[in-house]
PDB file of C-alpha atoms in Angstrom:
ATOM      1  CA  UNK A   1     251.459 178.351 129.719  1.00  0.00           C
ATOM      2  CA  UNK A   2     251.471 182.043 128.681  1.00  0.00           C
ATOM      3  CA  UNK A   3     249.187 184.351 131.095  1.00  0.00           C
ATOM      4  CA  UNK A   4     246.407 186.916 130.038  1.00  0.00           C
ATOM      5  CA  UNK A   5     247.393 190.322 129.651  1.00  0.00           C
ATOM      6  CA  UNK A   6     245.776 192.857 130.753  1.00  0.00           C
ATOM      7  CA  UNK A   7     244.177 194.768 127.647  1.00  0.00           C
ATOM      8  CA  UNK A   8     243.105 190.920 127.289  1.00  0.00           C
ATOM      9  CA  UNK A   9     241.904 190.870 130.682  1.00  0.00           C
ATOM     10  CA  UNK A  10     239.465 193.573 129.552  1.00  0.00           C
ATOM     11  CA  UNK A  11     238.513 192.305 126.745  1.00  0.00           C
ATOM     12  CA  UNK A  12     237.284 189.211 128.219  1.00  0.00           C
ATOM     13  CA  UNK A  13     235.317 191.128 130.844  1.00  0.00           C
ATOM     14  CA  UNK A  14     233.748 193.421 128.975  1.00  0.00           C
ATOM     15  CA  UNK A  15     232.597 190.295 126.857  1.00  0.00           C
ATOM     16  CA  UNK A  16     231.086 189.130 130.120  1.00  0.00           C
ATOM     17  CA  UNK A  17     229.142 192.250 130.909  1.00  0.00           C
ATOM     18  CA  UNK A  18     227.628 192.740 127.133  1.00  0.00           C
ATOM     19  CA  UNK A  19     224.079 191.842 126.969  1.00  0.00           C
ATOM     20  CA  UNK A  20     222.588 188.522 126.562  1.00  0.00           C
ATOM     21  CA  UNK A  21     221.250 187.524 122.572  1.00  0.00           C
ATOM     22  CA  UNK A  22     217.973 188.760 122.493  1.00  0.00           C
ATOM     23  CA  UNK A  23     217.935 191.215 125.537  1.00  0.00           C
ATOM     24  CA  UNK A  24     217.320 194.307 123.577  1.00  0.00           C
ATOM     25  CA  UNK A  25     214.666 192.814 121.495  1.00  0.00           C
ATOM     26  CA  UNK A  26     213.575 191.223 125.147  1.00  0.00           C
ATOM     27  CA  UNK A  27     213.047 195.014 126.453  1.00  0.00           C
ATOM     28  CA  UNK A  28     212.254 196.776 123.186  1.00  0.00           C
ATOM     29  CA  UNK A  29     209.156 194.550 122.856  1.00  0.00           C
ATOM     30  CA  UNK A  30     208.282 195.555 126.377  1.00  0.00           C
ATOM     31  CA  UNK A  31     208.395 198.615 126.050  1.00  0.00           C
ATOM     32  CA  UNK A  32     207.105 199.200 122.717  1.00  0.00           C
ATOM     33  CA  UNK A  33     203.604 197.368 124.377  1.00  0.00           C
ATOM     34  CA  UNK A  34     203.601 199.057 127.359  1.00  0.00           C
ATOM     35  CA  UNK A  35     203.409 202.098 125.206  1.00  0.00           C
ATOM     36  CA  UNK A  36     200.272 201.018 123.607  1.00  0.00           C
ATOM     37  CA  UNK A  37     197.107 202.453 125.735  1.00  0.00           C
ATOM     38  CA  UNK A  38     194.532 199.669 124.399  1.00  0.00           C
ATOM     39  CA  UNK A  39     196.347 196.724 123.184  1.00  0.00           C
ATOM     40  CA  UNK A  40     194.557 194.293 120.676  1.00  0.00           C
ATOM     41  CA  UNK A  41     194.310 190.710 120.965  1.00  0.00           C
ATOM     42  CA  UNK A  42     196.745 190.458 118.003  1.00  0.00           C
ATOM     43  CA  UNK A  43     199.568 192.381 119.621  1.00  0.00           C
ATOM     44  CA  UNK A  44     198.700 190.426 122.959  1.00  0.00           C
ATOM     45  CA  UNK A  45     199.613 187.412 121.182  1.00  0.00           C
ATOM     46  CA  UNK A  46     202.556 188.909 119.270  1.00  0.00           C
ATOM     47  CA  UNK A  47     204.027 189.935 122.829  1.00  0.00           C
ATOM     48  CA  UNK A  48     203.875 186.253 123.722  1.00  0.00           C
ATOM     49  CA  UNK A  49     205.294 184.667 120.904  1.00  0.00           C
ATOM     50  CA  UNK A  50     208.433 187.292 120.929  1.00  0.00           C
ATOM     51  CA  UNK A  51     209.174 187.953 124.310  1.00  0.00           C
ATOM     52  CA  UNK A  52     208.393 183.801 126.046  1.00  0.00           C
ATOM     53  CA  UNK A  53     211.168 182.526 123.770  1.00  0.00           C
ATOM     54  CA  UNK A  54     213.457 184.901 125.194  1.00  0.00           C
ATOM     55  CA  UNK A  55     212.760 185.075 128.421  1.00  0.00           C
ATOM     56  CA  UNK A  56     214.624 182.299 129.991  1.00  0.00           C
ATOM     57  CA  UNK A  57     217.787 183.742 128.318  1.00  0.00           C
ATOM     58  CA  UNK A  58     217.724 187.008 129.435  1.00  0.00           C
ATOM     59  CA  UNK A  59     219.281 188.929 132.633  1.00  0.00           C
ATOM     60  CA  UNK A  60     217.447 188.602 135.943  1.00  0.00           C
ATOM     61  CA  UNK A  61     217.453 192.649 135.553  1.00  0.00           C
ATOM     62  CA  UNK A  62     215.552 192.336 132.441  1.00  0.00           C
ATOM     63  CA  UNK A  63     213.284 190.045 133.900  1.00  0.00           C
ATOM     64  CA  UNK A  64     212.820 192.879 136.401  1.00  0.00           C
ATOM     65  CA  UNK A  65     212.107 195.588 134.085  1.00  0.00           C
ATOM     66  CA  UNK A  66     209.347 193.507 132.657  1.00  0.00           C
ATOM     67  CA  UNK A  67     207.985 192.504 135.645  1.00  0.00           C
ATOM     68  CA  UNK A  68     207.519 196.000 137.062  1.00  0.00           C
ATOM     69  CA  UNK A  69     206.759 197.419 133.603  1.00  0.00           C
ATOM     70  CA  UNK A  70     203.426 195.135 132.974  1.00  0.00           C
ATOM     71  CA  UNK A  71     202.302 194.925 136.269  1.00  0.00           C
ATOM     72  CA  UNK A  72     201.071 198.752 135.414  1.00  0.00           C
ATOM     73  CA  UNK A  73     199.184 197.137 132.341  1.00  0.00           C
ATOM     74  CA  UNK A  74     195.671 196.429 132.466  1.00  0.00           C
ATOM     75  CA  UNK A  75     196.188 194.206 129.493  1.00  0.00           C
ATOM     76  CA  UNK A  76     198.892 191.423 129.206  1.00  0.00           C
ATOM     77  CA  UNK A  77     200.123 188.624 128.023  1.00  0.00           C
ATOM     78  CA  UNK A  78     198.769 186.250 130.504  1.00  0.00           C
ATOM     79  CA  UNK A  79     201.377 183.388 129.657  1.00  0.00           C
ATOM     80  CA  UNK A  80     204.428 185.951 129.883  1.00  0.00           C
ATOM     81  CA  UNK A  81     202.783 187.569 133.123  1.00  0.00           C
ATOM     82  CA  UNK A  82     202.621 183.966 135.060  1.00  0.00           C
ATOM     83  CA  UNK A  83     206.174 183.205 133.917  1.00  0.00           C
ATOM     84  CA  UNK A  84     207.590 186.570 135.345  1.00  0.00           C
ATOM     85  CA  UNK A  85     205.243 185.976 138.196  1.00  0.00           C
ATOM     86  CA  UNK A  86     206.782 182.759 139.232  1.00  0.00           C
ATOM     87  CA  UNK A  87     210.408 183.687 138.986  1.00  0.00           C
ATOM     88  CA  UNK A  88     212.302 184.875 142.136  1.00  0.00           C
ATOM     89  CA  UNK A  89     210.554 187.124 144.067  1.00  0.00           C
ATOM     90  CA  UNK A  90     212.394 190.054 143.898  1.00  0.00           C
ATOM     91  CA  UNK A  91     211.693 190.015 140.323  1.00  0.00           C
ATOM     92  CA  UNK A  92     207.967 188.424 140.814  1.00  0.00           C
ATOM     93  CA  UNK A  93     207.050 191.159 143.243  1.00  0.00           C
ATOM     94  CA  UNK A  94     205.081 193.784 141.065  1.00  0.00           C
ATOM     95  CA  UNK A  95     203.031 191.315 139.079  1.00  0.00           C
ATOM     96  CA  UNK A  96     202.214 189.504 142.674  1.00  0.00           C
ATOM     97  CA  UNK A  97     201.648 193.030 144.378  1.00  0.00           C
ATOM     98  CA  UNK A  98     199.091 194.277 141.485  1.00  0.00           C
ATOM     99  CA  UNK A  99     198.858 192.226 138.545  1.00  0.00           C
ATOM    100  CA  UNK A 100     195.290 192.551 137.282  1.00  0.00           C
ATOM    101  CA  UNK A 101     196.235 189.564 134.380  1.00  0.00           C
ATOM    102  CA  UNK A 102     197.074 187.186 137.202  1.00  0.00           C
ATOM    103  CA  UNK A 103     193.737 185.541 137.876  1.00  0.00           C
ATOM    104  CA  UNK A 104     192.674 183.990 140.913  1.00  0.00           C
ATOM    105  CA  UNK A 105     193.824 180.522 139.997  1.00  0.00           C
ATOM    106  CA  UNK A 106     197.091 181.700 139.061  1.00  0.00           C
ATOM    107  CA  UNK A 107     197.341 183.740 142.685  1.00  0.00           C
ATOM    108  CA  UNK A 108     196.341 180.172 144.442  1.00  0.00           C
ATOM    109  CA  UNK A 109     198.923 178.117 142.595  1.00  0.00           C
ATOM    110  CA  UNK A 110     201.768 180.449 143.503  1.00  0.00           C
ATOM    111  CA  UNK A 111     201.110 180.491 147.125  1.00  0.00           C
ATOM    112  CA  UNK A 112     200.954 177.017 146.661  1.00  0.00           C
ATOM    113  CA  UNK A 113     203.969 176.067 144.685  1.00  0.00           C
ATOM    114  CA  UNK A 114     206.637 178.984 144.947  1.00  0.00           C
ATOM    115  CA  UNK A 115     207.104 179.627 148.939  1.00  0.00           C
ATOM    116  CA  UNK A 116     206.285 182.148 151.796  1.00  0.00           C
ATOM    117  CA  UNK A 117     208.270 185.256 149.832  1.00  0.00           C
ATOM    118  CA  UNK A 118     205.679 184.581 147.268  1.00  0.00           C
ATOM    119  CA  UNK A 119     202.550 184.553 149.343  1.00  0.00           C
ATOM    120  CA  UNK A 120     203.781 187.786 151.250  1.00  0.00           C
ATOM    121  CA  UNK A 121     203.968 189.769 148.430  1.00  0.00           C
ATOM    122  CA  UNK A 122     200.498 188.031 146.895  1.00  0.00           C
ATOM    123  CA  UNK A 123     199.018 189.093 150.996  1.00  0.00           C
ATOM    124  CA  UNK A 124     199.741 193.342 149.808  1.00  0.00           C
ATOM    125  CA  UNK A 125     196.817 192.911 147.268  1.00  0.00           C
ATOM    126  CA  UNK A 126     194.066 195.387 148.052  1.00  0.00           C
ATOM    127  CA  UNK A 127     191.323 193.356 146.703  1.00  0.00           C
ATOM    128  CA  UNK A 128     191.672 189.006 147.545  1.00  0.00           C
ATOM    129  CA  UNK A 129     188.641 187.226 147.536  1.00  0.00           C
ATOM    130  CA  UNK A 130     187.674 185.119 150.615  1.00  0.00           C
ATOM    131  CA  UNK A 131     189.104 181.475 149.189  1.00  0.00           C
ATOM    132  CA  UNK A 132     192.537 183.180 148.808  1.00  0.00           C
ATOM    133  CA  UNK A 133     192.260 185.037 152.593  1.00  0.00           C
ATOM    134  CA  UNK A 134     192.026 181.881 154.047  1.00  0.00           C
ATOM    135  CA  UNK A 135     194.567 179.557 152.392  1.00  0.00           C
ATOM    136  CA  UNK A 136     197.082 182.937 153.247  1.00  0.00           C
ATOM    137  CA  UNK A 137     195.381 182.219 156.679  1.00  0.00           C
ATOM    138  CA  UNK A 138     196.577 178.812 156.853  1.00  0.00           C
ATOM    139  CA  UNK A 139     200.265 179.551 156.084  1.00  0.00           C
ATOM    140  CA  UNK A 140     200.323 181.158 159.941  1.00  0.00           C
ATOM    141  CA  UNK A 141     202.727 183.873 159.099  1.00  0.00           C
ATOM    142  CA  UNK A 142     202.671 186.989 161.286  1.00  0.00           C
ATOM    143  CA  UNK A 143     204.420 188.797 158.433  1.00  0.00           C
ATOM    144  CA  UNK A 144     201.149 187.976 156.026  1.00  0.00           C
ATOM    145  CA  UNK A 145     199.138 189.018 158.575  1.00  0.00           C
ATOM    146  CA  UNK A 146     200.096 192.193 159.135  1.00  0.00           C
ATOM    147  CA  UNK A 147     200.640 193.140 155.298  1.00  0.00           C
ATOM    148  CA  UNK A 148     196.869 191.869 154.751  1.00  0.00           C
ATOM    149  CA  UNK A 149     196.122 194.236 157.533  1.00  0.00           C
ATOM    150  CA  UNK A 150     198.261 197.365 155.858  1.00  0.00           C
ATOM    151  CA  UNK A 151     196.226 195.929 152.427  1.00  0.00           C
ATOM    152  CA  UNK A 152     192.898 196.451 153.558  1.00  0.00           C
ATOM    153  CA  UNK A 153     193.669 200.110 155.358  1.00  0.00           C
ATOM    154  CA  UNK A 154     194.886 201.163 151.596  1.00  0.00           C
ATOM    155  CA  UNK A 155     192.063 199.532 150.016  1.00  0.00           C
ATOM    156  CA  UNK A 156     189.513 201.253 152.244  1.00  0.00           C
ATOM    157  CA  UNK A 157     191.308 204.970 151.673  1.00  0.00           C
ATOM    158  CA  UNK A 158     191.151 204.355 147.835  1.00  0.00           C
ATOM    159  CA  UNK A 159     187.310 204.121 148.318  1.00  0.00           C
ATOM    160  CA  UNK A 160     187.619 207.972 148.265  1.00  0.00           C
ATOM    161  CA  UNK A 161     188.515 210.851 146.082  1.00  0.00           C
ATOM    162  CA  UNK A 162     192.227 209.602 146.653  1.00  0.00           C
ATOM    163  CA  UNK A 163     191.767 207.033 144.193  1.00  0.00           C
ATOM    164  CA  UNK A 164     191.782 208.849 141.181  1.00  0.00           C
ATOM    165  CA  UNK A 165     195.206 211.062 142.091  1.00  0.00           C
ATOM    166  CA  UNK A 166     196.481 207.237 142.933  1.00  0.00           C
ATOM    167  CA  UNK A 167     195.785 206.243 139.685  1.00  0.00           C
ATOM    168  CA  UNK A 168     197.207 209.849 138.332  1.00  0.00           C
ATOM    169  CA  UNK A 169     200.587 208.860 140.398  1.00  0.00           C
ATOM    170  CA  UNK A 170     200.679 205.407 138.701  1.00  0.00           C
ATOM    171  CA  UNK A 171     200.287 206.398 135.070  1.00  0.00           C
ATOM    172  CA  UNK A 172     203.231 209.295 135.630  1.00  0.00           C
ATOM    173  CA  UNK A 173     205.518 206.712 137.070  1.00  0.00           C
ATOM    174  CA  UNK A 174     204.775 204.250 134.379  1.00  0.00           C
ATOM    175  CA  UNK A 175     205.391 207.507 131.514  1.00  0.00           C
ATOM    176  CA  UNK A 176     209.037 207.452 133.295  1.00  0.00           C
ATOM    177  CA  UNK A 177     209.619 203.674 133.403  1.00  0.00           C
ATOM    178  CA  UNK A 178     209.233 203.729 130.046  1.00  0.00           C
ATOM    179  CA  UNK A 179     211.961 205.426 129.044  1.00  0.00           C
ATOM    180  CA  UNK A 180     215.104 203.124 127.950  1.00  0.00           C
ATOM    181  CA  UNK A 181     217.024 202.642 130.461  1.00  0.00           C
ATOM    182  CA  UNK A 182     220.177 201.451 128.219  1.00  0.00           C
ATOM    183  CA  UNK A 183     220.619 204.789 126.311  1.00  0.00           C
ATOM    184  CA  UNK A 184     223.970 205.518 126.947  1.00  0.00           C
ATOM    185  CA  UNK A 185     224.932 201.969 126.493  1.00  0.00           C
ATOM    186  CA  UNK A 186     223.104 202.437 123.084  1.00  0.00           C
ATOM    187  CA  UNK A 187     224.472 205.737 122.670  1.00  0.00           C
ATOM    188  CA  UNK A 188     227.818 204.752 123.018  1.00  0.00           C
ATOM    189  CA  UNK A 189     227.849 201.750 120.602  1.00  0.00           C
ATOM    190  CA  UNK A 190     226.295 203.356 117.638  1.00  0.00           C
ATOM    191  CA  UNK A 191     228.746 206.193 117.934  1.00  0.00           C
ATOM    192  CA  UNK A 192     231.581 204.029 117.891  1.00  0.00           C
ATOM    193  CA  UNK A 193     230.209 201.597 115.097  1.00  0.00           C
ATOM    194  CA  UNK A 194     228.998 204.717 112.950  1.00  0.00           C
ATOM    195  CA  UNK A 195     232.941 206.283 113.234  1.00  0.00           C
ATOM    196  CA  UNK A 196     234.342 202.790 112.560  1.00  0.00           C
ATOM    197  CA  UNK A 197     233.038 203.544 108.533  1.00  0.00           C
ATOM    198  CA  UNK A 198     231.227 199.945 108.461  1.00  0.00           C
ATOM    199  CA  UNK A 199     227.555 200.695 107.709  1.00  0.00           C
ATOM    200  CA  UNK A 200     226.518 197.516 108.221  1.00  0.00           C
ATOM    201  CA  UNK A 201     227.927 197.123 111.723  1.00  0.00           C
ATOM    202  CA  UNK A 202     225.985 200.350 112.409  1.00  0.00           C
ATOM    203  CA  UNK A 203     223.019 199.599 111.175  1.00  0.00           C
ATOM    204  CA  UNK A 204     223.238 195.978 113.119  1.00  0.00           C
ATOM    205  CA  UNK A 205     223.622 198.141 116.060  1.00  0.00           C
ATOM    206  CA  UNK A 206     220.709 200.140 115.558  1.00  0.00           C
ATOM    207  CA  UNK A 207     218.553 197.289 114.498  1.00  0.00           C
ATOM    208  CA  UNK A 208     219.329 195.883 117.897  1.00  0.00           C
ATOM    209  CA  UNK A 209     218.696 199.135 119.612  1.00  0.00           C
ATOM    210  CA  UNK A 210     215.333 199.242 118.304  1.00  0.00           C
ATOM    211  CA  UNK A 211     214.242 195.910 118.655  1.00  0.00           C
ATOM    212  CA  UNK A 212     213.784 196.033 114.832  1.00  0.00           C
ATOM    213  CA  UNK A 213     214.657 193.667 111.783  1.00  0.00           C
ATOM    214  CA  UNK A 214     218.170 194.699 109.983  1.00  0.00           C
ATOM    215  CA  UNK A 215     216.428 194.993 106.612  1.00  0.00           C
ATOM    216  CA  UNK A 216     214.401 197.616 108.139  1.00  0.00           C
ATOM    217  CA  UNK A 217     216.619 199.541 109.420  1.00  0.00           C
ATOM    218  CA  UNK A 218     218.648 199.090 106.008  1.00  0.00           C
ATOM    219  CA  UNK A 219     216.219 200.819 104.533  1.00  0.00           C
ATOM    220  CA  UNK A 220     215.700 203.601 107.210  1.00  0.00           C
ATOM    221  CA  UNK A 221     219.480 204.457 106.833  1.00  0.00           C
ATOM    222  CA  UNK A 222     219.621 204.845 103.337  1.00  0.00           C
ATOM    223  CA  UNK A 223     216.363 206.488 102.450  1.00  0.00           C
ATOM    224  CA  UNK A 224     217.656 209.935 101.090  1.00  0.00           C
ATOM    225  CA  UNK A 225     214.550 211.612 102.549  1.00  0.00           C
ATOM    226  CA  UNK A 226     216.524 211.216 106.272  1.00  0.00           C
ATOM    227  CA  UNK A 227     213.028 211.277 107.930  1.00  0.00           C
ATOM    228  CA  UNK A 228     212.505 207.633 109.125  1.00  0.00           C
ATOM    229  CA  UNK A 229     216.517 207.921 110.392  1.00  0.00           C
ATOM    230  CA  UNK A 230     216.026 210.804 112.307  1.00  0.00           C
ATOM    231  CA  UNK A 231     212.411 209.127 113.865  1.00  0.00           C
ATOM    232  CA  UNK A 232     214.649 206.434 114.681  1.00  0.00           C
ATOM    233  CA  UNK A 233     217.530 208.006 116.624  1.00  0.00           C
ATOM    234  CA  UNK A 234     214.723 210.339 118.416  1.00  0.00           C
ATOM    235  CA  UNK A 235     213.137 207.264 119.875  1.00  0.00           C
ATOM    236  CA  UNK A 236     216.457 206.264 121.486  1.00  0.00           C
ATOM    237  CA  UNK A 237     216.413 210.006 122.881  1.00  0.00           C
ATOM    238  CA  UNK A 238     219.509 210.987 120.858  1.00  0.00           C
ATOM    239  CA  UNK A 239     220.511 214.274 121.400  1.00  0.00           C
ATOM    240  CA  UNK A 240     220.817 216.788 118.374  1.00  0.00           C
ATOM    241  CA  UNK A 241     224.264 216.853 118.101  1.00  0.00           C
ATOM    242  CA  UNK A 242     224.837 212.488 118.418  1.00  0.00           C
ATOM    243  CA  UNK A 243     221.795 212.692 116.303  1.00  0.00           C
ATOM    244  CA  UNK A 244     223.447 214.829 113.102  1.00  0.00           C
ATOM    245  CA  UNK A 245     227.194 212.904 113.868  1.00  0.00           C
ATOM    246  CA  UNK A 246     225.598 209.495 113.300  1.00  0.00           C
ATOM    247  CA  UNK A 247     223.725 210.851 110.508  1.00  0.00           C
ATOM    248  CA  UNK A 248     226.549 212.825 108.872  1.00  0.00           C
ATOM    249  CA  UNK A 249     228.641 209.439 109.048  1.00  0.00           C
ATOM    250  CA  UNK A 250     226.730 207.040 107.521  1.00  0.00           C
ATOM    251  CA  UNK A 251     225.682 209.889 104.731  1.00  0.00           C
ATOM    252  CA  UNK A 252     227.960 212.175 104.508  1.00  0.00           C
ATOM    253  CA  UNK A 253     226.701 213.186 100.848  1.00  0.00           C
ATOM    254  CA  UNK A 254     223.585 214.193 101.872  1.00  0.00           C
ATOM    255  CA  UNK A 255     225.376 217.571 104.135  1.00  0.00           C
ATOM    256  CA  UNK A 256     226.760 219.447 101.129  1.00  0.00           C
ATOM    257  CA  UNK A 257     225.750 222.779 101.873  1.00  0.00           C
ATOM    258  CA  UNK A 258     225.121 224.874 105.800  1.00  0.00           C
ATOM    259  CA  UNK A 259     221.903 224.971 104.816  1.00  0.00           C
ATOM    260  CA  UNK A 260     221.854 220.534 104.701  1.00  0.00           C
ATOM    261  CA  UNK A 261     222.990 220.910 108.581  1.00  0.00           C
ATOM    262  CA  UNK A 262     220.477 223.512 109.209  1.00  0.00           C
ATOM    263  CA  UNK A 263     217.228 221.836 107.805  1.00  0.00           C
ATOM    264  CA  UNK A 264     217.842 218.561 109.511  1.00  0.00           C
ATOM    265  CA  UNK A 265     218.509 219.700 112.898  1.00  0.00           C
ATOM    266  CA  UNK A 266     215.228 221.713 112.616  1.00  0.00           C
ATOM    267  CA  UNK A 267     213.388 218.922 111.540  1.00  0.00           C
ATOM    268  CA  UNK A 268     214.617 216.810 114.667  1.00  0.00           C
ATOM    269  CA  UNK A 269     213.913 219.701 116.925  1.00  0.00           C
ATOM    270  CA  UNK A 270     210.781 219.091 115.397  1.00  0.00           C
ATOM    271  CA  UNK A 271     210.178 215.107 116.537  1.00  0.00           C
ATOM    272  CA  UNK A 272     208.310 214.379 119.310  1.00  0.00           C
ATOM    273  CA  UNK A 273     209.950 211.275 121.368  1.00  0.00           C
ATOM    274  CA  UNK A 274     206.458 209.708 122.415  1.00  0.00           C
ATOM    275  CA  UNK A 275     205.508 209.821 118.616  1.00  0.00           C
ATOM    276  CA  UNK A 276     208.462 208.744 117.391  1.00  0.00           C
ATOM    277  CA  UNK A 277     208.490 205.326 119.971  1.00  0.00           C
ATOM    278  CA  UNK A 278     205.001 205.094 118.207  1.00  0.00           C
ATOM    279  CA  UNK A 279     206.121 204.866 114.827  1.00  0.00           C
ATOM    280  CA  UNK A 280     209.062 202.488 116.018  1.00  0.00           C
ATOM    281  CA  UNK A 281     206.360 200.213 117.444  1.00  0.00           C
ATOM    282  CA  UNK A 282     204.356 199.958 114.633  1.00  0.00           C
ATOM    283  CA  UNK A 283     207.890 199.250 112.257  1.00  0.00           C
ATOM    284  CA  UNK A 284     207.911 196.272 114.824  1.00  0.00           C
ATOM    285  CA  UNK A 285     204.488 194.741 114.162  1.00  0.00           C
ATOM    286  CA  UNK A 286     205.099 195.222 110.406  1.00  0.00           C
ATOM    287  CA  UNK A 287     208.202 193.101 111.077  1.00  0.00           C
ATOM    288  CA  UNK A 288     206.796 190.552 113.078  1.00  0.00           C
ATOM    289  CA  UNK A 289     203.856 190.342 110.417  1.00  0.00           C
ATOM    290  CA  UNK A 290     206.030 189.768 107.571  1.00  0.00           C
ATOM    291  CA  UNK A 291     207.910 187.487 109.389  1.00  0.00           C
ATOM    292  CA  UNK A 292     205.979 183.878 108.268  1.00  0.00           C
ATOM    293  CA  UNK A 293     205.753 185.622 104.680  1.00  0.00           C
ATOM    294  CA  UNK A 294     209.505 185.590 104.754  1.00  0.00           C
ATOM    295  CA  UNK A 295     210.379 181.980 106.020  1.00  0.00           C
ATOM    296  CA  UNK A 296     207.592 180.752 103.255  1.00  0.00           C
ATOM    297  CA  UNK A 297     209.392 182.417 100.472  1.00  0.00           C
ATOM    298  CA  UNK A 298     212.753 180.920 101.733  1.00  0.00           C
TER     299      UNK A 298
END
């Protein structure tokens, strides 16, 4: 029996550590809601009919992201919020903590069904209403006990002034968990599939990048206006110059002249990242609206 070498080694590895299908659609999708400051019942529902599919097949550190991501939301998904809520409570913990979407039926039936860790993290709540204090009360857990007691001292300082720079410190730490976290990972593979000279591997890279359907981002690559491309590489945070080299490789006819070079790295300049995630997350509800038109026509 002939052994592995070691560039196969490697190979096999790195296989292992690639994401699982559907992870970066998984986290686009999160993100691109998050992003949305009053989401409509429609895009409520679209969140739930991408992202539940997926989520038994993703990472437990996606699962995390998610978790911690909408438990800063007002509005959820209530169906994806329970799931994350029951899962292993270091993911669980944010939705548990803070959840507004998890009602008070949902906060019962988890101290009921998914153990202590659960309930402790449910017991940090500022606001519980009296049914929920005493079945937390029954569980006769010194460590509940004393996080309901450092819940109601926080609860009864936000009744003040504080409350508003609270709510200040929440939004600005939600603004920074919503920037990918994968961008070098990103990065990285659509620099090395835009040098390989394959388009289509490219744009199968981007499409997954994005979150976004590969006949959309067919036609973002090879729109001669250059626009829509450079929106999409600014949502991923690309910097000018991986911006213009992916660019340059997939259309290298459309940089003729110094002045080619010069107008499109103004025009990026130009791109704000917040606005460009925008436009990204409406490309996805135009994809997941077409989506039933599609499998009808085929």
């Amino acid at each position: 029996m002939s052994s592995i070498s070691s560039v196969e080694f490697r190979q096999i590895e790195s296989r292992r550590a690639e994401p699982a299908p559907g992870e970066n659609v998984f986290r686009a999708a999160i993100s691109a809601f998050c992003s949305l400051t009053r989401p409509s019942r429609r895009e409520l529902a679209q969140l739930d009919d991408l992202a539940l599919p997926l989520v038994d097949g993703v990472s437990p550190e996606a699962r995390r992201y998610a978790a911690a991501a909408l438990s800063e939301c007002e509005h959820a998904p209530h169906q994806l919020v329970r799931r994350l809520a029951g899962d292993a409570p270091d993911i669980a913990a944010p939705l548990l903590m803070r959840s507004k979407v998890l009602r008070d039926v949902d906060l019962v039936s988890l101290i009921a069904n998914c153990g202590i860790a659960h309930a402790r993290a449910i017991a940090r709540r500022t606001e519980l209403i009296k049914p929920i204090h005493d079945l937390l009360t029954a569980l006769n857990d010194s460590e509940i006990n004393r996080l309901r007691d450092i819940a109601r001292g926080v609860h009864e300082s936000q009744q003040g002034p504080a409350r508003g720079e609270l709510a200040a410190n929440a939004r600005q730490k939600l603004r920074a968990m919503m920037r990918p976290s994968d961008n070098r990972t990103y990065h990285q593979g659509l620099r090395d599939s835009a040098l390989s000279g394959r388009h289509g591997l490219f744009q199968t890279a981007l499409a997954d990048a994005l979150g976004l359907e590969f006949a959309t981002v067919k036609r973002i690559t090879e729109d001669e206006r250059l626009t829509d491309f450079a929106i999409a590489l600014k949502a991923l945070d690309a910097s000018e110059e991986l911006a213009f080299l992916l660019v340059s490789a997939l259309r290298p006819d459309a940089f003729t002249k110094t002045e080619d070079v010069r107008w499109f790295l103004s025009k990026y300049q130009a791109l704000v990242e917040d606005k460009a995630r925008e436009t990204i997350r409406r490309w996805k509800v135009s994809d997941i609206a077409i989506r039933p038109v599609q499998a009808k026509a085929s």
